[in-house]
Short mmCIF file of C-alpha atoms and ligand atoms in Angstrom, two decimals:
data_model
loop_
_atom_site.label_atom_id
_atom_site.label_comp_id
_atom_site.label_asym_id
_atom_site.label_seq_id
_atom_site.Cartn_x
_atom_site.Cartn_y
_atom_site.Cartn_z
CA MET A 76 -8.93 -26.64 -5.43
CA LYS A 77 -11.35 -23.89 -3.72
CA LYS A 78 -10.08 -20.21 -4.64
CA LYS A 79 -7.89 -18.26 -1.99
CA ARG A 80 -10.58 -15.23 -1.04
CA ILE A 81 -8.87 -11.45 -0.99
CA LEU A 82 -9.78 -8.49 0.84
CA THR A 83 -8.87 -5.11 -0.56
CA GLY A 84 -9.82 -1.69 -1.06
CA ASP A 85 -8.90 2.06 -0.64
CA ARG A 86 -10.29 4.41 1.17
CA PRO A 87 -12.23 7.25 -0.96
CA SER A 88 -10.15 10.01 0.19
CA GLY A 89 -9.73 11.28 -3.69
CA LYS A 90 -9.29 9.70 -6.96
CA LEU A 91 -6.72 7.35 -7.54
CA HIS A 92 -3.00 8.37 -9.40
CA LEU A 93 -0.30 6.10 -10.93
CA GLY A 94 1.61 5.15 -7.21
CA HIS A 95 -2.08 3.32 -6.75
CA TYR A 96 -1.29 2.00 -9.87
CA VAL A 97 2.00 0.43 -9.31
CA GLY A 98 0.88 -0.61 -5.74
CA SER A 99 -2.06 -2.02 -5.39
CA LEU A 100 -4.28 -1.65 -9.42
CA GLN A 101 -1.93 -3.37 -11.73
CA ASN A 102 -1.66 -6.97 -9.03
CA ARG A 103 -5.29 -6.83 -8.74
CA VAL A 104 -6.48 -6.77 -11.82
CA LYS A 105 -4.23 -10.08 -12.11
CA MET A 106 -5.28 -11.77 -8.75
CA GLN A 107 -8.97 -11.54 -9.77
CA ASN A 108 -8.34 -14.63 -11.87
CA SER A 109 -6.38 -16.42 -9.04
CA HIS A 110 -8.54 -15.57 -6.38
CA GLU A 111 -11.72 -14.74 -4.84
CA GLN A 112 -11.69 -10.85 -4.60
CA TYR A 113 -13.70 -8.59 -3.17
CA VAL A 114 -12.43 -4.89 -2.97
CA MET A 115 -14.07 -2.48 -0.07
CA ILE A 116 -14.54 1.19 -0.91
CA ALA A 117 -13.62 2.08 3.06
CA ASP A 118 -15.43 5.05 4.19
CA LEU A 119 -16.10 4.60 7.12
CA GLN A 120 -12.19 4.59 7.82
CA SER A 121 -11.87 7.73 5.88
CA LEU A 122 -13.97 8.96 8.86
CA THR A 123 -11.42 8.35 11.21
CA ASP A 124 -9.34 10.89 9.62
CA GLU A 125 -11.88 13.15 8.03
CA SER A 126 -10.71 12.62 4.58
CA PHE A 127 -14.05 11.41 3.69
CA LYS A 128 -15.49 13.00 0.99
CA SER A 129 -18.87 10.66 -0.79
CA GLU A 130 -18.40 12.08 -4.42
CA ASN A 131 -15.21 10.13 -4.59
CA ILE A 132 -17.00 6.67 -4.27
CA LEU A 133 -17.93 7.18 -7.81
CA GLU A 134 -14.67 8.41 -9.14
CA ILE A 135 -12.94 5.49 -7.46
CA MET A 136 -15.12 3.63 -9.02
CA LYS A 137 -14.54 4.67 -12.39
CA ASP A 138 -10.58 4.47 -11.51
CA TYR A 139 -11.05 0.52 -10.88
CA ILE A 140 -13.29 -0.39 -14.12
CA SER A 141 -11.08 1.78 -16.93
CA VAL A 142 -8.14 0.07 -14.95
CA GLY A 143 -9.83 -3.16 -16.18
CA ILE A 144 -10.73 -4.52 -12.46
CA ASP A 145 -13.73 -6.48 -14.04
CA PRO A 146 -16.72 -6.24 -12.11
CA GLU A 147 -17.70 -10.07 -13.51
CA LYS A 148 -14.40 -11.62 -11.44
CA THR A 149 -14.12 -9.06 -8.91
CA THR A 150 -16.62 -7.84 -5.87
CA PHE A 151 -16.96 -4.19 -5.28
CA LEU A 152 -18.27 -3.12 -1.73
CA LEU A 153 -18.80 -0.35 0.08
CA GLN A 154 -18.15 -0.49 3.93
CA SER A 155 -20.40 1.76 5.35
CA GLN A 156 -23.76 -0.62 4.19
CA ILE A 157 -22.35 -3.40 5.73
CA ASN A 158 -24.45 -3.75 8.87
CA SER A 159 -22.39 -6.65 10.30
CA LEU A 160 -19.51 -4.59 10.68
CA TYR A 161 -20.68 -2.05 12.58
CA GLU A 162 -21.76 -4.79 15.57
CA LEU A 163 -18.52 -6.87 14.44
CA THR A 164 -16.26 -3.43 15.29
CA PHE A 165 -18.12 -3.64 18.61
CA TYR A 166 -17.59 -6.95 19.88
CA TYR A 167 -13.83 -7.00 18.82
CA MET A 168 -13.53 -3.70 21.07
CA ASN A 169 -13.44 -6.31 23.34
CA LEU A 170 -10.77 -8.18 22.50
CA VAL A 171 -8.20 -5.20 22.35
CA THR A 172 -6.51 -3.35 25.04
CA LEU A 173 -5.77 0.44 24.69
CA GLY A 174 -2.39 -0.09 24.97
CA ARG A 175 -2.38 -2.73 22.44
CA LEU A 176 -4.24 0.01 20.07
CA GLU A 177 -1.33 2.35 20.92
CA ARG A 178 1.69 0.23 20.63
CA ASN A 179 0.87 0.09 16.85
CA PRO A 180 3.54 1.16 14.52
CA THR A 181 2.09 2.39 11.65
CA ILE A 182 -0.65 4.37 14.08
CA LYS A 183 2.27 6.11 16.11
CA GLU A 184 3.07 7.08 12.63
CA GLU A 185 0.58 8.52 11.04
CA ILE A 186 -0.38 10.37 14.72
CA LEU A 187 2.99 12.04 13.82
CA GLN A 188 1.95 13.05 10.85
CA LYS A 189 -1.27 14.21 11.05
CA GLY A 190 0.01 16.33 14.25
CA TYR A 191 -2.83 14.63 16.59
CA LYS A 192 -0.69 14.60 19.70
CA ASP A 193 -2.76 15.05 22.64
CA SER A 194 -5.98 15.13 20.89
CA ILE A 195 -6.47 11.48 19.11
CA LYS A 196 -9.76 10.19 18.37
CA ALA A 197 -10.87 6.95 19.88
CA GLY A 198 -12.60 6.04 16.46
CA PHE A 199 -8.72 6.83 14.57
CA LEU A 200 -7.26 4.52 17.33
CA CYS A 201 -9.72 1.94 17.04
CA TYR A 202 -9.61 1.75 12.85
CA PRO A 203 -7.36 -1.15 13.22
CA VAL A 204 -9.84 -2.47 14.90
CA SER A 205 -12.65 -1.76 12.06
CA GLN A 206 -10.05 -3.48 9.71
CA SER A 207 -10.07 -6.48 11.70
CA ALA A 208 -13.60 -6.98 11.47
CA ASP A 209 -14.05 -5.96 7.53
CA ILE A 210 -10.85 -8.40 6.97
CA THR A 211 -12.81 -11.68 8.95
CA GLY A 212 -16.12 -10.74 8.18
CA ILE A 213 -15.20 -11.75 4.73
CA GLN A 214 -12.84 -14.32 5.98
CA ALA A 215 -10.21 -13.22 3.76
CA ASP A 216 -7.06 -15.79 3.62
CA VAL A 217 -5.34 -13.01 1.88
CA VAL A 218 -4.97 -9.24 2.55
CA PRO A 219 -2.58 -7.90 -0.53
CA ALA A 220 -1.25 -4.52 0.50
CA GLY A 221 1.74 -2.55 1.44
CA LYS A 222 4.88 -2.74 3.95
CA ASP A 223 2.44 -0.67 6.44
CA GLN A 224 -0.09 -2.82 6.86
CA ILE A 225 1.19 -5.60 8.82
CA PRO A 226 0.91 -4.68 12.47
CA MET A 227 -2.63 -4.33 11.26
CA ILE A 228 -2.40 -7.90 9.75
CA GLU A 229 -0.61 -8.95 13.25
CA GLN A 230 -3.50 -6.76 15.02
CA THR A 231 -6.48 -8.83 12.99
CA ASN A 232 -4.63 -12.10 14.19
CA GLU A 233 -4.51 -11.89 17.15
CA ILE A 234 -8.13 -10.48 17.81
CA VAL A 235 -9.11 -14.06 15.65
CA ARG A 236 -7.26 -15.58 18.59
CA LYS A 237 -8.20 -14.17 21.36
CA PHE A 238 -11.72 -14.55 20.32
CA SER A 239 -11.05 -18.30 19.65
CA GLN A 240 -9.70 -18.68 22.71
CA GLN A 241 -11.96 -16.74 24.73
CA TYR A 242 -15.19 -18.26 23.03
CA ASN A 243 -14.27 -21.26 22.19
CA SER A 244 -14.93 -21.22 18.51
CA ASN A 245 -13.04 -21.48 14.87
CA CYS A 246 -15.68 -19.27 12.94
CA LEU A 247 -13.15 -16.55 12.51
CA ARG A 248 -9.96 -17.72 10.17
CA GLU A 249 -6.67 -15.53 10.43
CA ALA A 250 -5.06 -13.93 7.33
CA GLU A 251 -2.39 -13.58 5.60
CA ILE A 252 -1.08 -10.52 4.17
CA LEU A 253 1.04 -10.59 0.54
CA LEU A 254 3.63 -7.69 -0.08
CA SER A 255 3.43 -5.85 -2.62
CA ASP A 256 7.11 -6.30 -4.62
CA GLN A 257 6.75 -2.94 -5.77
CA PRO A 258 8.95 -0.44 -4.74
CA LYS A 259 6.68 2.75 -4.13
CA LEU A 260 6.36 5.24 -7.20
CA VAL A 261 7.85 8.58 -5.85
CA GLY A 262 5.82 11.99 -6.23
CA ILE A 263 6.55 14.68 -9.04
CA ASP A 264 8.47 16.60 -6.02
CA GLY A 265 11.00 13.72 -6.02
CA LYS A 266 10.90 14.47 -2.38
CA SER A 267 8.74 11.26 -1.14
CA LYS A 268 5.98 8.84 -2.41
CA ALA A 269 3.44 10.24 -4.70
CA SER A 270 0.18 10.83 -2.63
CA LYS A 271 -2.92 12.46 -2.72
CA SER A 272 -2.27 14.72 0.70
CA LEU A 273 0.87 15.94 -0.73
CA ASN A 274 -0.55 17.23 -4.01
CA ASN A 275 2.73 15.29 -5.86
CA ALA A 276 0.78 13.19 -7.66
CA ILE A 277 -0.52 11.94 -11.39
CA TYR A 278 -4.02 11.11 -11.86
CA LEU A 279 -5.28 8.09 -13.51
CA SER A 280 -7.70 10.87 -14.80
CA ASP A 281 -5.61 13.82 -15.21
CA ASN A 282 -5.47 15.48 -19.09
CA GLU A 283 -3.31 16.08 -21.29
CA LYS A 284 -2.74 19.52 -20.10
CA THR A 285 -1.84 18.64 -16.52
CA LEU A 286 -0.09 15.13 -17.11
CA ARG A 287 2.27 17.59 -19.34
CA GLU A 288 2.76 19.97 -17.01
CA LYS A 289 3.35 17.97 -13.81
CA VAL A 290 5.72 15.83 -16.26
CA PHE A 291 7.84 19.02 -17.10
CA SER A 292 8.07 19.82 -13.52
CA MET A 293 9.51 16.96 -12.73
CA TYR A 294 12.59 16.82 -10.48
CA THR A 295 15.92 15.38 -12.36
CA ASP A 296 18.99 16.41 -11.65
CA PRO A 297 20.05 19.70 -10.26
CA ASP A 298 23.15 19.89 -11.19
CA HIS A 299 22.27 18.89 -15.13
CA ILE A 300 22.03 22.44 -16.16
CA HIS A 301 23.27 22.12 -20.01
CA VAL A 302 22.48 19.35 -22.22
CA HIS A 303 26.14 17.99 -22.26
CA GLN A 304 26.79 17.33 -18.90
CA PRO A 305 26.61 14.29 -17.29
CA GLY A 306 22.90 13.53 -15.20
CA LYS A 307 22.34 11.22 -12.40
CA ILE A 308 20.07 8.56 -12.64
CA GLU A 309 19.52 8.14 -8.62
CA GLY A 310 16.84 10.12 -7.43
CA ASN A 311 15.95 11.70 -11.21
CA VAL A 312 12.15 11.27 -11.35
CA VAL A 313 11.52 11.16 -14.89
CA PHE A 314 13.91 7.80 -14.85
CA SER A 315 11.72 6.39 -11.84
CA TYR A 316 8.31 6.67 -14.07
CA LEU A 317 10.11 5.30 -17.01
CA ASP A 318 11.11 2.63 -15.18
CA SER A 319 7.78 1.61 -14.41
CA PHE A 320 5.57 2.80 -17.51
CA TYR A 321 8.55 2.76 -20.55
CA GLU A 322 7.65 -0.64 -22.20
CA ASP A 323 11.05 -1.05 -24.39
CA LYS A 324 13.30 -1.93 -21.41
CA GLU A 325 16.60 -1.93 -24.19
CA HIS A 326 15.86 1.22 -25.15
CA LEU A 327 15.46 2.27 -21.92
CA SER A 328 19.32 1.34 -20.84
CA GLU A 329 20.63 2.98 -23.43
CA LEU A 330 18.80 6.74 -22.56
CA LYS A 331 20.30 5.76 -19.19
CA GLU A 332 23.15 5.52 -20.52
CA ASN A 333 23.11 8.69 -22.62
CA TYR A 334 21.98 11.12 -20.16
CA LYS A 335 25.15 9.37 -17.91
CA LYS A 336 27.09 10.28 -20.26
CA GLY A 337 26.54 13.53 -21.45
CA GLY A 338 24.26 15.11 -24.10
CA LEU A 339 20.58 14.10 -23.70
CA GLY A 340 18.73 16.59 -22.11
CA ASP A 341 15.98 16.91 -19.16
CA ILE A 342 13.07 18.02 -22.34
CA LYS A 343 14.16 15.54 -24.44
CA ILE A 344 13.64 12.57 -21.48
CA LYS A 345 10.15 14.48 -20.17
CA GLN A 346 8.76 14.43 -23.61
CA ILE A 347 9.46 10.84 -23.51
CA LEU A 348 7.89 10.25 -20.57
CA PHE A 349 4.95 12.02 -21.49
CA GLU A 350 4.68 10.12 -24.63
CA SER A 351 4.31 6.65 -22.94
CA LEU A 352 2.07 7.81 -20.21
CA ARG A 353 -0.19 9.58 -22.83
CA ALA A 354 -0.03 6.32 -24.39
CA PHE A 355 -0.50 4.48 -21.27
CA LEU A 356 -3.43 6.74 -19.50
CA THR A 357 -5.39 7.24 -23.44
CA PRO A 358 -7.21 3.65 -23.00
CA ILE A 359 -7.97 3.99 -19.87
CA GLN A 360 -9.23 7.13 -19.93
CA ASN A 361 -10.90 6.61 -22.90
CA ILE A 362 -13.20 3.48 -21.40
CA ARG A 363 -13.40 5.86 -18.57
CA LEU A 364 -15.40 8.41 -21.01
CA GLN A 365 -18.29 5.65 -20.77
CA LEU A 366 -18.45 4.81 -17.98
CA LYS A 367 -21.82 6.46 -16.69
CA ASP A 368 -22.30 7.30 -12.90
CA GLU A 369 -25.96 5.36 -12.58
CA ASP A 370 -24.08 1.74 -13.93
CA MET A 371 -21.19 2.30 -11.40
CA ILE A 372 -23.52 2.70 -8.83
CA SER A 373 -25.78 -0.25 -9.62
CA ILE A 374 -22.33 -2.42 -9.89
CA LEU A 375 -21.24 -1.44 -6.29
CA LYS A 376 -25.14 -2.50 -5.02
CA ASN A 377 -25.11 -5.82 -6.94
CA GLY A 378 -21.31 -6.22 -5.11
CA THR A 379 -22.60 -4.99 -1.53
CA TYR A 380 -25.17 -7.01 -1.69
CA ASN A 381 -23.77 -10.17 -2.33
CA ALA A 382 -20.79 -8.84 0.15
CA ASN A 383 -23.32 -8.50 2.92
CA ILE A 384 -24.71 -12.10 2.69
CA GLU A 385 -21.23 -13.49 3.48
CA TYR A 386 -20.69 -11.06 6.11
CA GLU A 387 -24.07 -11.95 7.76
CA LYS A 388 -22.82 -15.60 7.41
CA THR A 389 -20.38 -14.55 9.87
CA ILE A 390 -21.88 -12.38 12.25
CA GLN A 391 -24.17 -15.35 12.82
CA GLU A 392 -21.99 -17.54 13.94
CA VAL A 393 -20.03 -14.72 15.57
CA ARG A 394 -23.25 -14.18 17.69
CA LYS A 395 -23.79 -17.66 18.67
CA SER A 396 -20.08 -18.54 19.56
CA ILE A 397 -20.32 -15.29 22.42
CA GLY A 398 -24.19 -16.58 23.26
CA ILE A 399 -25.81 -12.86 22.36
CA TYR A 400 -29.62 -13.19 23.06
CA SER A 401 -31.96 -13.48 20.26
CA PHE A 402 -35.53 -13.55 20.43
CA ASP A 403 -35.60 -16.09 17.57
P1 ATP B 739 -3.17 9.90 1.71
O1 ATP B 739 -2.37 10.90 0.89
O2 ATP B 739 -4.50 10.02 1.78
O3 ATP B 739 -2.36 8.77 2.30
P2 ATP B 739 -1.93 8.33 -0.87
O4 ATP B 739 -2.06 8.91 -2.19
O5 ATP B 739 -1.18 8.29 -0.25
O6 ATP B 739 -3.44 9.42 -0.14
P3 ATP B 739 -3.36 5.82 -0.05
O7 ATP B 739 -5.21 5.86 0.43
O8 ATP B 739 -2.62 5.99 1.49
O9 ATP B 739 -3.29 6.73 -0.84
O10 ATP B 739 -2.72 4.38 -0.50
C1 ATP B 739 -3.63 3.43 -0.27
C2 ATP B 739 -2.97 2.32 -0.88
O11 ATP B 739 -1.97 2.49 -1.71
C3 ATP B 739 -0.95 1.98 -0.04
O12 ATP B 739 -1.27 1.21 0.68
C4 ATP B 739 -0.38 2.06 -1.40
O13 ATP B 739 -0.20 0.41 -1.67
C5 ATP B 739 -0.56 2.57 -2.50
N1 ATP B 739 -0.20 3.70 -2.73
C6 ATP B 739 -0.26 4.94 -2.56
N2 ATP B 739 0.58 5.83 -3.25
C7 ATP B 739 1.63 4.84 -3.46
C8 ATP B 739 2.80 4.62 -4.15
N3 ATP B 739 3.09 5.94 -4.52
N4 ATP B 739 3.38 3.93 -4.64
C9 ATP B 739 2.84 2.79 -4.30
N5 ATP B 739 1.55 2.31 -3.51
C10 ATP B 739 0.53 3.32 -3.57
MG1 MG B 740 -1.35 7.37 2.66
#
């Protein structure tokens, strides 16, 4: 049976962190075996909120390869280098209304978060349309993503249905979202999820010193002042990270019991977490050290070339369906 095709990716707005590992990277390492996987670095999308930094492209490539996303199994592509995406997005703009774009709940939330209010750029409001082009242009069946992406997939599928109906064509396919079953990894401050822009994340590339500083500054239980006092597990960042990264689950339950009873200090659990994160990150960073910039570029260039062939097939069909004039 033909493998289902996946499109997933990241904006190059910063290096990847443990939140990305838990939320998406580890899943990509698995899915590349069962699916035909395309991973896009969405540089055009990061222009829409001015988070674009081109130096992050190579860093992200190194993040991908060092955690085990394998260029033999996964196709990496750089969004800005796929010409048909600009064209596809332009066609799709005529299949959505302004009202529909403004009703997108994720966009609404981001407008509030980013404080755009009365100065919303067209590019930002329309990025779900550009995302629809990313997904449909490669003929993706499955898009693994978080809940915040549900409206984007709905928008994509609405565009597909509208296109099919308007141009009496079946060259585009609807995609399905595959929701991550992992809860969001909390930031070291305990206030919200780990995130680049909140500066509360541990990066895959953080060195030992930084890792130690971050782990030892983690929010625990503010009422747990003395070692002998009972401590709280809920909302305790150290235990959230141990849940995700500490292998010996039986020992972890014992640690939790002891912490709840009293007698286990914050320094001790932080030391345990530091050791296990160091053990987790060291092999990843050892691989990273060996990765050369020129190899990252060539992997991305090759992947983009191959992905482009697929996008070209779609754009040819789309032009034909719409009836775009051709000189040939
Ligand atoms: P920004 O601060 O710029 O929004 P970010 O660190 O939140 O950046 P995104 O690029 O917004 O990262 O995240 C991309 C995807 O990575 C998310 O859709 C989600 O799947 C995953 N992800 C990011 N942060 C976490 C997290 N803390 N826990 C689990 N998954 C996460
Ligand atoms: Mg985010």
